[in-house]
Short mmCIF file of C-alpha atoms in Angstrom, two decimals:
data_model
loop_
_atom_site.label_atom_id
_atom_site.label_comp_id
_atom_site.label_asym_id
_atom_site.label_seq_id
_atom_site.Cartn_x
_atom_site.Cartn_y
_atom_site.Cartn_z
CA MET Z 25 -5.31 -11.25 22.80
CA THR Z 26 -2.22 -12.19 24.77
CA PHE Z 27 1.16 -10.86 23.80
CA THR Z 28 4.67 -11.10 25.19
CA LEU Z 29 7.80 -9.30 24.10
CA ASP Z 30 10.82 -11.45 23.34
CA ARG Z 31 14.16 -11.02 25.09
CA ARG Z 32 15.75 -8.78 22.47
CA THR Z 33 12.78 -6.44 22.47
CA MET Z 34 12.64 -6.34 26.26
CA LEU Z 35 16.33 -5.44 26.39
CA ALA Z 36 15.74 -2.67 23.88
CA ALA Z 37 12.79 -1.41 25.87
CA SER Z 38 14.88 -1.43 29.06
CA ALA Z 39 17.56 0.54 27.28
CA ALA Z 40 14.92 3.01 26.18
CA SER Z 41 13.79 3.58 29.76
CA LEU Z 42 17.36 4.35 30.79
CA ALA Z 43 18.37 6.38 27.75
CA ALA Z 44 15.14 8.36 27.35
CA PRO Z 45 12.99 8.01 30.49
CA ALA Z 46 10.47 10.62 29.36
CA LEU Z 47 9.67 8.90 26.07
CA ALA Z 48 6.84 6.77 27.40
CA ARG Z 49 5.34 9.49 29.64
CA THR Z 50 5.54 12.73 27.68
CA PRO Z 51 4.17 13.04 24.16
CA VAL Z 52 6.89 13.99 21.70
CA LYS Z 53 6.36 17.23 19.78
CA ARG Z 54 6.78 15.40 16.50
CA PRO Z 55 4.83 12.14 16.31
CA ASN Z 56 6.22 8.77 15.41
CA VAL Z 57 4.67 7.13 12.35
CA LEU Z 58 3.87 3.44 11.90
CA PHE Z 59 2.68 2.95 8.33
CA ILE Z 60 1.19 -0.52 7.78
CA LEU Z 61 0.63 -1.47 4.15
CA ALA Z 62 -1.18 -4.63 3.10
CA ASP Z 63 -0.68 -6.09 -0.37
CA ASP Z 64 -3.63 -6.62 -2.76
CA MET Z 65 -6.25 -6.16 -0.04
CA GLY Z 66 -9.78 -5.47 -1.28
CA TYR Z 67 -11.86 -2.60 0.05
CA ALA Z 68 -14.17 -4.90 2.01
CA ASP Z 69 -11.58 -7.48 3.10
CA LEU Z 70 -11.75 -6.18 6.68
CA SER Z 71 -14.84 -6.89 8.73
CA CYS Z 72 -15.04 -3.18 9.68
CA TYR Z 73 -15.44 -2.50 5.95
CA GLY Z 74 -17.95 -5.26 5.37
CA ARG Z 75 -16.26 -8.66 5.05
CA ARG Z 76 -18.82 -11.32 5.93
CA ASN Z 77 -17.14 -14.74 6.09
CA TYR Z 78 -14.38 -13.99 8.61
CA GLU Z 79 -13.52 -11.31 11.17
CA THR Z 80 -10.52 -9.01 11.65
CA PRO Z 81 -10.88 -7.90 15.29
CA ALA Z 82 -7.44 -6.30 15.75
CA ILE Z 83 -7.71 -4.02 12.73
CA ASP Z 84 -11.37 -3.35 13.53
CA ALA Z 85 -10.23 -2.15 16.97
CA LEU Z 86 -7.73 0.17 15.31
CA ALA Z 87 -10.58 1.69 13.32
CA ALA Z 88 -12.69 2.05 16.47
CA GLN Z 89 -9.82 3.94 18.10
CA GLY Z 90 -9.28 6.26 15.15
CA MET Z 91 -10.75 7.29 11.80
CA ARG Z 92 -12.12 5.06 9.05
CA LEU Z 93 -11.82 6.74 5.67
CA THR Z 94 -14.28 5.53 3.06
CA SER Z 95 -12.67 7.24 0.05
CA GLY Z 96 -9.13 6.01 0.49
CA TYR Z 97 -7.40 5.61 -2.87
CA ALA Z 98 -4.28 3.86 -4.08
CA ASN Z 99 -2.27 5.76 -6.69
CA SER Z 100 -2.46 2.78 -9.03
CA PRO Z 101 -4.31 -0.51 -9.45
CA VAL Z 102 -0.96 -2.33 -9.18
CA CYS Z 103 1.86 -2.52 -6.69
CA SER Z 104 5.12 -0.87 -7.78
CA ALA Z 105 3.42 2.16 -9.26
CA THR Z 106 1.57 2.92 -6.02
CA ARG Z 107 4.74 2.40 -3.98
CA THR Z 108 6.56 4.85 -6.25
CA ALA Z 109 3.92 7.47 -5.46
CA LEU Z 110 3.95 6.67 -1.75
CA MET Z 111 7.73 7.07 -1.60
CA THR Z 112 7.96 10.23 -3.69
CA GLY Z 113 4.66 12.00 -2.95
CA ARG Z 114 4.24 12.48 -6.69
CA TYR Z 115 2.30 10.85 -9.48
CA GLN Z 116 4.24 7.71 -10.35
CA TYR Z 117 4.07 8.57 -14.06
CA ARG Z 118 6.68 11.27 -13.47
CA LEU Z 119 9.36 8.59 -13.06
CA PRO Z 120 10.34 5.77 -15.45
CA VAL Z 121 10.02 3.20 -12.66
CA GLY Z 122 6.40 4.24 -12.19
CA LEU Z 123 5.60 3.21 -15.76
CA GLU Z 124 6.47 -0.45 -15.26
CA GLU Z 125 3.06 -1.44 -13.88
CA PRO Z 126 4.25 -3.59 -12.13
CA LEU Z 127 8.05 -3.71 -11.91
CA ALA Z 128 8.96 -7.21 -12.97
CA PHE Z 129 11.71 -8.15 -15.39
CA ARG Z 130 13.79 -5.09 -16.27
CA ASP Z 131 16.73 -3.76 -14.29
CA MET Z 132 14.91 -0.63 -13.17
CA GLY Z 133 14.10 0.95 -9.84
CA LEU Z 134 13.60 4.05 -7.76
CA PRO Z 135 16.69 6.24 -8.32
CA PRO Z 136 18.72 6.59 -5.09
CA ASP Z 137 19.04 10.35 -5.65
CA GLU Z 138 15.24 10.82 -5.78
CA PRO Z 139 13.98 12.56 -2.59
CA THR Z 140 11.70 10.14 -0.76
CA LEU Z 141 9.46 10.15 2.27
CA PRO Z 142 12.00 8.27 4.43
CA SER Z 143 15.01 10.22 3.15
CA GLN Z 144 13.35 13.56 3.85
CA LEU Z 145 12.09 12.46 7.26
CA ARG Z 146 15.60 11.22 8.03
CA LYS Z 147 16.98 14.66 7.17
CA ALA Z 148 14.37 16.09 9.54
CA GLY Z 149 15.76 13.96 12.38
CA TYR Z 150 13.67 10.78 12.19
CA ALA Z 151 14.90 7.21 12.51
CA THR Z 152 13.63 5.23 9.54
CA SER Z 153 13.01 1.55 8.86
CA LEU Z 154 11.26 -0.68 6.35
CA ILE Z 155 10.03 -4.10 7.42
CA GLY Z 156 8.51 -6.08 4.57
CA LYS Z 157 8.09 -5.59 0.84
CA TRP Z 158 10.17 -3.13 -1.19
CA HIS Z 159 9.50 -3.89 -4.91
CA LEU Z 160 11.13 -0.73 -6.24
CA GLY Z 161 14.27 -2.20 -7.75
CA ALA Z 162 16.86 -4.81 -6.80
CA ALA Z 163 20.31 -4.47 -5.28
CA PRO Z 164 22.96 -3.36 -5.88
CA LYS Z 165 21.63 -0.43 -7.96
CA PHE Z 166 18.47 0.09 -5.97
CA GLY Z 167 17.15 -0.66 -2.53
CA PRO Z 168 15.54 0.66 0.65
CA ARG Z 169 18.82 1.71 2.25
CA LEU Z 170 19.74 3.72 -0.85
CA SER Z 171 16.41 5.55 -0.64
CA GLY Z 172 16.28 6.75 2.94
CA TYR Z 173 15.67 3.74 5.18
CA GLU Z 174 18.34 3.14 7.80
CA HIS Z 175 17.20 -0.43 8.40
CA PHE Z 176 15.57 -2.95 6.07
CA PHE Z 177 14.27 -6.45 6.69
CA GLY Z 178 12.06 -8.05 4.08
CA ILE Z 179 11.75 -8.97 0.42
CA GLN Z 180 13.07 -6.95 -2.51
CA GLY Z 181 10.67 -8.34 -5.12
CA GLY Z 182 6.95 -8.33 -5.67
CA GLY Z 183 6.03 -11.57 -3.94
CA ALA Z 184 7.60 -14.54 -2.22
CA ASP Z 185 6.53 -17.94 -1.02
CA TYR Z 186 5.28 -17.63 2.55
CA PHE Z 187 7.42 -20.56 3.75
CA THR Z 188 10.50 -20.85 1.49
CA HIS Z 189 10.67 -17.06 0.95
CA ALA Z 190 11.59 -17.73 -2.68
CA SER Z 191 10.50 -15.57 -5.59
CA GLY Z 192 11.22 -15.67 -9.29
CA ARG Z 193 14.67 -14.32 -8.42
CA GLY Z 194 15.44 -17.08 -5.93
CA HIS Z 195 15.61 -16.69 -2.14
CA ASP Z 196 14.29 -13.23 -1.34
CA LEU Z 197 14.43 -12.46 2.37
CA TRP Z 198 17.01 -9.91 3.46
CA ASP Z 199 18.38 -8.32 6.60
CA ASN Z 200 19.75 -5.10 5.13
CA GLU Z 201 22.02 -6.43 2.36
CA THR Z 202 22.53 -9.88 3.88
CA THR Z 203 20.42 -12.93 3.09
CA ALA Z 204 18.19 -13.74 6.06
CA GLY Z 205 17.90 -17.42 6.90
CA GLU Z 206 14.71 -17.07 8.94
CA HIS Z 207 12.34 -20.02 8.94
CA GLY Z 208 8.58 -19.84 9.25
CA TYR Z 209 5.50 -18.15 7.86
CA LEU Z 210 6.42 -14.82 6.29
CA THR Z 211 3.63 -12.79 7.94
CA ASP Z 212 4.82 -14.05 11.35
CA ILE Z 213 8.45 -13.25 10.57
CA LEU Z 214 7.69 -9.69 9.45
CA ALA Z 215 5.58 -9.02 12.55
CA ARG Z 216 8.30 -10.39 14.82
CA GLU Z 217 10.96 -8.25 13.15
CA ALA Z 218 8.70 -5.21 13.37
CA ILE Z 219 8.27 -5.72 17.10
CA GLU Z 220 12.03 -6.03 17.56
CA GLN Z 221 12.57 -2.91 15.48
CA LEU Z 222 10.04 -1.02 17.60
CA GLY Z 223 12.18 -1.93 20.59
CA ARG Z 224 15.21 -0.45 18.85
CA HIS Z 225 13.26 2.69 17.99
CA ALA Z 226 12.17 2.98 21.62
CA ALA Z 227 15.84 2.99 22.59
CA ASP Z 228 16.54 5.85 20.17
CA SER Z 229 15.93 9.46 21.20
CA ARG Z 230 14.71 10.34 17.71
CA PRO Z 231 11.09 10.07 16.57
CA PHE Z 232 10.68 7.21 14.12
CA PHE Z 233 9.08 6.42 10.80
CA MET Z 234 8.50 2.70 10.32
CA SER Z 235 7.08 1.25 7.12
CA LEU Z 236 5.60 -2.18 7.84
CA HIS Z 237 4.73 -3.54 4.41
CA PHE Z 238 3.25 -7.01 4.74
CA THR Z 239 3.09 -9.28 1.69
CA ALA Z 240 -0.32 -10.62 2.79
CA PRO Z 241 -2.79 -11.23 1.28
CA HIS Z 242 -0.80 -11.29 -1.99
CA TRP Z 243 -0.39 -14.66 -3.71
CA PRO Z 244 0.87 -17.39 -3.43
CA TRP Z 245 -2.31 -18.67 -1.82
CA GLU Z 246 -0.82 -20.15 1.34
CA GLY Z 247 -2.28 -19.91 4.81
CA PRO Z 248 -0.19 -20.52 7.94
CA ASN Z 249 -0.85 -24.29 7.76
CA ASP Z 250 -0.26 -24.71 4.03
CA GLN Z 251 3.33 -25.99 4.10
CA ALA Z 252 2.28 -28.81 1.78
CA GLU Z 253 1.19 -26.34 -0.90
CA SER Z 254 4.50 -24.50 -0.50
CA ALA Z 255 6.40 -27.79 -0.92
CA ARG Z 256 4.32 -28.67 -3.98
CA LEU Z 257 5.14 -25.34 -5.60
CA ALA Z 258 8.82 -25.65 -4.74
CA ALA Z 259 8.96 -29.15 -6.26
CA THR Z 260 7.97 -27.82 -9.69
CA GLY Z 261 11.28 -25.99 -9.94
CA GLU Z 262 9.65 -23.23 -12.00
CA PRO Z 263 9.81 -19.58 -10.87
CA ALA Z 264 6.33 -19.04 -12.30
CA ALA Z 265 4.93 -21.66 -9.90
CA ILE Z 266 4.56 -18.99 -7.24
CA PHE Z 267 1.64 -17.57 -9.23
CA HIS Z 268 -0.24 -20.92 -9.25
CA TYR Z 269 -3.26 -19.67 -11.14
CA ASP Z 270 -5.17 -22.78 -10.08
CA GLY Z 271 -4.36 -22.30 -6.38
CA GLY Z 272 -6.24 -21.10 -3.37
CA THR Z 273 -9.75 -21.20 -1.94
CA MET Z 274 -11.92 -18.80 -0.01
CA ALA Z 275 -10.94 -20.69 3.14
CA THR Z 276 -7.25 -20.23 2.33
CA TYR Z 277 -7.76 -16.51 1.82
CA ALA Z 278 -9.60 -16.24 5.13
CA ALA Z 279 -6.68 -17.97 6.85
CA ILE Z 280 -4.19 -15.55 5.29
CA MET Z 281 -6.29 -12.58 6.41
CA ARG Z 282 -6.90 -13.87 9.94
CA ARG Z 283 -3.17 -14.36 10.48
CA LEU Z 284 -2.44 -10.89 9.12
CA ASP Z 285 -4.98 -9.41 11.51
CA GLU Z 286 -3.54 -11.38 14.43
CA LYS Z 287 0.00 -10.19 13.71
CA VAL Z 288 -1.07 -6.56 13.24
CA GLY Z 289 -2.65 -6.89 16.67
CA GLU Z 290 0.62 -8.12 18.15
CA VAL Z 291 2.55 -5.22 16.63
CA LEU Z 292 0.03 -2.74 18.02
CA ALA Z 293 0.22 -4.44 21.43
CA ALA Z 294 4.02 -4.06 21.38
CA LEU Z 295 3.64 -0.38 20.52
CA GLN Z 296 1.45 -0.01 23.60
CA GLN Z 297 3.73 -2.02 25.90
CA LEU Z 298 6.75 0.02 24.83
CA GLY Z 299 4.94 3.23 25.81
CA LEU Z 300 4.91 4.51 22.23
CA ALA Z 301 1.25 4.27 21.28
CA ASP Z 302 0.15 7.72 22.47
CA ASP Z 303 2.93 9.41 20.49
CA THR Z 304 2.46 7.42 17.28
CA ILE Z 305 0.26 7.89 14.24
CA VAL Z 306 -0.73 4.47 12.90
CA VAL Z 307 -1.93 4.16 9.31
CA PHE Z 308 -3.34 0.94 7.85
CA THR Z 309 -4.09 0.69 4.13
CA SER Z 310 -3.41 -1.31 0.94
CA ASP Z 311 -1.32 -0.73 -2.18
CA ASN Z 312 -4.19 -1.44 -4.59
CA GLY Z 313 -7.52 -3.19 -4.82
CA GLY Z 314 -8.10 -6.85 -4.19
CA GLU Z 315 -7.56 -9.82 -6.42
CA ARG Z 316 -9.01 -13.31 -6.85
CA PHE Z 317 -10.62 -13.97 -3.47
CA SER Z 318 -11.07 -10.37 -2.31
CA ASP Z 319 -14.32 -8.63 -1.48
CA ASN Z 320 -14.40 -5.19 -3.11
CA TRP Z 321 -18.08 -4.47 -2.37
CA PRO Z 322 -19.76 -2.05 -2.97
CA PHE Z 323 -17.46 -1.50 -5.96
CA SER Z 324 -16.91 -3.33 -9.22
CA GLY Z 325 -13.48 -4.06 -10.64
CA ARG Z 326 -10.32 -5.30 -8.97
CA LYS Z 327 -6.53 -5.14 -9.17
CA THR Z 328 -5.25 -3.92 -12.59
CA GLU Z 329 -8.52 -2.07 -13.31
CA LEU Z 330 -9.42 1.59 -12.88
CA LEU Z 331 -12.93 0.73 -11.82
CA GLU Z 332 -13.28 1.68 -8.15
CA GLY Z 333 -12.54 -1.87 -6.98
CA GLY Z 334 -9.03 -1.61 -8.41
CA VAL Z 335 -8.05 1.60 -6.63
CA ARG Z 336 -10.42 2.13 -3.67
CA VAL Z 337 -8.75 0.67 -0.57
CA PRO Z 338 -9.37 0.44 3.18
CA LEU Z 339 -7.75 3.34 5.04
CA ILE Z 340 -7.59 3.63 8.83
CA VAL Z 341 -5.66 6.24 10.82
CA ARG Z 342 -5.22 6.38 14.61
CA TRP Z 343 -3.57 9.20 16.56
CA PRO Z 344 -4.58 9.17 20.23
CA GLY Z 345 -5.68 12.54 21.54
CA ARG Z 346 -5.81 14.12 18.08
CA ILE Z 347 -8.00 11.96 15.84
CA THR Z 348 -11.48 11.37 17.24
CA ALA Z 349 -12.05 7.72 18.08
CA GLY Z 350 -14.72 6.07 15.98
CA SER Z 351 -14.79 8.90 13.44
CA GLU Z 352 -15.31 8.55 9.70
CA SER Z 353 -14.55 10.66 6.63
CA ALA Z 354 -15.58 10.41 2.99
CA VAL Z 355 -12.97 12.96 1.79
CA PRO Z 356 -10.77 11.37 -0.90
CA VAL Z 357 -7.22 10.69 0.31
CA MET Z 358 -4.55 9.18 -1.97
CA SER Z 359 -1.23 7.37 -1.44
CA MET Z 360 0.87 10.37 -2.50
CA ASP Z 361 -0.76 12.55 0.19
CA TRP Z 362 1.21 10.93 2.99
CA LEU Z 363 4.54 12.53 2.08
CA PRO Z 364 3.40 16.16 2.52
CA THR Z 365 1.28 15.17 5.52
CA PHE Z 366 4.07 13.46 7.45
CA LEU Z 367 6.68 16.03 6.46
CA GLY Z 368 4.37 18.76 7.73
CA LEU Z 369 4.03 17.00 11.07
CA ALA Z 370 7.83 16.68 11.19
CA GLY Z 371 8.21 20.44 10.70
CA SER Z 372 9.60 19.96 7.21
CA ALA Z 373 8.37 20.24 3.62
CA PRO Z 374 8.85 18.44 0.30
CA ALA Z 375 12.16 19.04 -1.46
CA PRO Z 376 11.89 22.28 -3.49
CA GLU Z 377 12.97 20.52 -6.68
CA ARG Z 378 10.33 17.80 -6.20
CA GLN Z 379 7.10 19.45 -5.14
CA SER Z 380 4.47 16.92 -4.16
CA ASP Z 381 1.38 16.21 -6.23
CA GLY Z 382 -0.31 15.21 -2.97
CA VAL Z 383 -1.70 17.47 -0.26
CA ASP Z 384 -1.40 17.63 3.51
CA VAL Z 385 -4.49 15.78 4.72
CA LEU Z 386 -4.08 16.59 8.42
CA PRO Z 387 -7.27 18.74 8.40
CA VAL Z 388 -9.23 15.69 7.19
CA LEU Z 389 -7.79 13.50 9.95
CA LEU Z 390 -8.76 16.12 12.51
CA GLY Z 391 -12.35 16.16 11.28
CA SER Z 392 -12.41 18.99 8.74
CA SER Z 393 -12.88 18.93 4.99
CA MET Z 394 -10.69 20.14 2.12
CA PRO Z 395 -11.26 21.93 -1.18
CA VAL Z 396 -12.40 19.54 -3.89
CA ARG Z 397 -9.49 18.49 -6.10
CA PRO Z 398 -9.20 16.25 -9.15
CA LEU Z 399 -7.43 12.89 -8.81
CA PHE Z 400 -6.01 11.11 -11.85
CA TRP Z 401 -5.05 7.60 -12.90
CA ARG Z 402 -3.99 5.82 -16.04
CA TYR Z 403 -3.09 2.23 -16.81
CA ARG Z 404 -1.69 1.15 -20.13
CA HIS Z 405 -3.39 -2.21 -20.53
CA LEU Z 406 -6.79 -1.78 -22.17
CA ASP Z 407 -6.03 1.96 -22.50
CA GLN Z 408 -7.47 2.85 -19.11
CA ALA Z 409 -7.86 6.44 -17.89
CA SER Z 410 -9.68 7.93 -14.93
CA CYS Z 411 -10.36 11.24 -13.20
CA ARG Z 412 -12.39 11.70 -10.03
CA PHE Z 413 -13.57 15.22 -9.25
CA GLY Z 414 -16.09 15.67 -6.48
CA ASP Z 415 -18.70 12.92 -6.61
CA HIS Z 416 -18.10 12.14 -10.28
CA LYS Z 417 -15.61 10.10 -12.23
CA TYR Z 418 -14.54 10.00 -15.87
CA LEU Z 419 -13.46 6.52 -16.97
CA ARG Z 420 -12.05 5.22 -20.23
CA ILE Z 421 -11.44 1.52 -20.68
CA ASN Z 422 -10.93 -0.52 -23.86
CA GLY Z 423 -12.14 2.36 -26.06
CA ASN Z 424 -15.33 2.99 -24.09
CA GLU Z 425 -15.94 6.17 -22.08
CA PHE Z 426 -18.12 6.72 -19.05
CA LEU Z 427 -19.22 9.28 -16.49
CA PHE Z 428 -20.24 7.88 -13.12
CA ASP Z 429 -21.50 9.33 -9.86
CA VAL Z 430 -19.39 7.11 -7.63
CA VAL Z 431 -21.17 8.29 -4.47
CA GLN Z 432 -24.72 7.47 -5.56
CA ASP Z 433 -23.62 4.68 -7.92
CA PRO Z 434 -20.53 3.00 -6.40
CA LEU Z 435 -20.93 -0.05 -8.68
CA GLU Z 436 -20.42 2.24 -11.70
CA ARG Z 437 -23.46 0.97 -13.57
CA GLY Z 438 -25.23 4.15 -14.72
CA ASN Z 439 -23.28 5.92 -17.48
CA LEU Z 440 -24.16 9.64 -17.22
CA LYS Z 441 -22.13 10.62 -20.29
CA ALA Z 442 -25.20 11.57 -22.38
CA ARG Z 443 -27.23 12.92 -19.46
CA GLN Z 444 -24.49 15.35 -18.29
CA PRO Z 445 -22.36 16.03 -21.39
CA SER Z 446 -20.74 19.23 -20.09
CA LEU Z 447 -19.56 17.54 -16.91
CA PHE Z 448 -18.30 14.57 -18.93
CA ALA Z 449 -16.37 16.93 -21.24
CA ASP Z 450 -14.92 18.84 -18.28
CA LEU Z 451 -13.55 15.77 -16.51
CA LYS Z 452 -12.20 14.32 -19.74
CA ALA Z 453 -10.45 17.62 -20.53
CA ARG Z 454 -8.99 17.73 -17.04
CA TRP Z 455 -7.54 14.24 -17.52
CA THR Z 456 -6.14 15.12 -20.95
CA SER Z 457 -4.43 18.27 -19.65
CA TRP Z 458 -2.98 16.38 -16.70
CA ASN Z 459 -1.75 13.51 -18.85
CA GLU Z 460 0.20 15.90 -21.04
CA THR Z 461 2.37 16.75 -18.03
CA MET Z 462 3.26 13.09 -17.35
CA LEU Z 463 5.89 10.88 -19.00
CA PRO Z 464 4.67 9.02 -22.08
CA PHE Z 465 4.28 5.28 -21.79
CA ASP Z 466 7.47 3.31 -22.35
CA PRO Z 467 6.87 0.85 -25.21
CA ASP Z 468 9.36 -1.57 -23.64
CA SER Z 469 7.77 -1.61 -20.19
CA PHE Z 470 6.13 -4.72 -18.80
CA SER Z 471 2.78 -3.01 -18.75
CA HIS Z 472 0.39 -5.93 -18.78
CA GLY Z 473 1.50 -7.43 -15.48
CA PHE Z 474 0.65 -11.01 -14.61
CA HIS Z 475 -3.07 -10.48 -15.19
CA ALA Z 476 -3.17 -9.64 -18.90
CA LYS Z 477 -4.74 -12.91 -20.02
CA ASP Z 478 -7.31 -12.74 -17.25
CA MET Z 479 -8.28 -9.18 -18.17
CA ALA Z 480 -8.39 -10.03 -21.87
CA ASP Z 481 -10.78 -12.87 -21.11
CA ARG Z 482 -13.00 -10.61 -19.00
CA PHE Z 483 -13.13 -7.75 -21.49
CA GLY Z 484 -13.05 -9.78 -24.70
CA VAL Z 485 -9.70 -8.56 -26.02
CA GLU Z 486 -6.87 -10.62 -27.42
#
């Protein structure tokens, strides 16, 4: 793969060499963090996780250089709820915004006074930036720069056209609080901005935390050569056209994924060229399970479902010199774990008034194990509830209850409820006790998301 830095990035890199000549040569005591989040990516949508009809060589290389986790979990089967947990390090159901599932039509968001991963890292001396998708409330009440990010470039909403950058709210591409008039394919634009921001971070003496939240492979179903489809959607004049339920093909999805992989590769190449790679932890994961064209094998279920396919996600972590290259772990790690993990590496800790529900997973990344802990989920539509504890999982969906061994039976086909009644009762009781500590569902929340009709068809509910 060839890669060249543009003029602005080269100038920033030159400034870095003058302002902080030791940055590229001497590992910093506190690592930088580059957190790359894909949107709606299925567990097996990367070739290093099993995708068969296309390849993702850049992200595969990242896995070969670090650790591939096979029990990576999203906090929710939908977007905003997981992002709430990622930002706060707590179960999303502790905050009203986390009940929206997903955040769509109400004027709600992540409260600016809520301690977040970027705000707490910033207090610890880190430079912070978000490139890409926010989806935790719209300006002026809410926004990335009100919640700890010093710099923001991306979209505020849940999805935007890849070419016009329009969403249901209109044009939705921003440079901080100013509308960005960038032209081109959104994945390309976000990668280019990330590379330029890396140059700015290299010129800063502080360690950095960069969130790079791509919109790919989230709908609309537009590959890098699908300008005609973008124009067709724009011509309808309807905000809902971005969903185009009749759109897309497997070939289109492959094109979206290949371009994402290519641009991740360019960002990682820039990190190397700027002399930052050895001092930077890189995480690659997804906000929830895959959707229409995703491959979630060997799991059943998908986005909006608490079957494993809705919450099990690819998870890759690279930290040169600390994480063993080519290693693998089956220890469950969840979105909310990153806040205590990164704060620990920064020499800090979660805010005393907001203790994290996650745990520091550094021992896992360094090749050790952790005590078994229960992990919990709930999703209002179809009355879904789930608890994983060890190899087993309690699941409730549409009035039916199950006990699965998700290690031996990843497809969740063999219901062990009658065979192991005491274990079933234990996991169910754990979930019930946990749920009593969470906020109740908000009857006015947009809980069904954009997939309610699809799920009703699949599960036979009106």
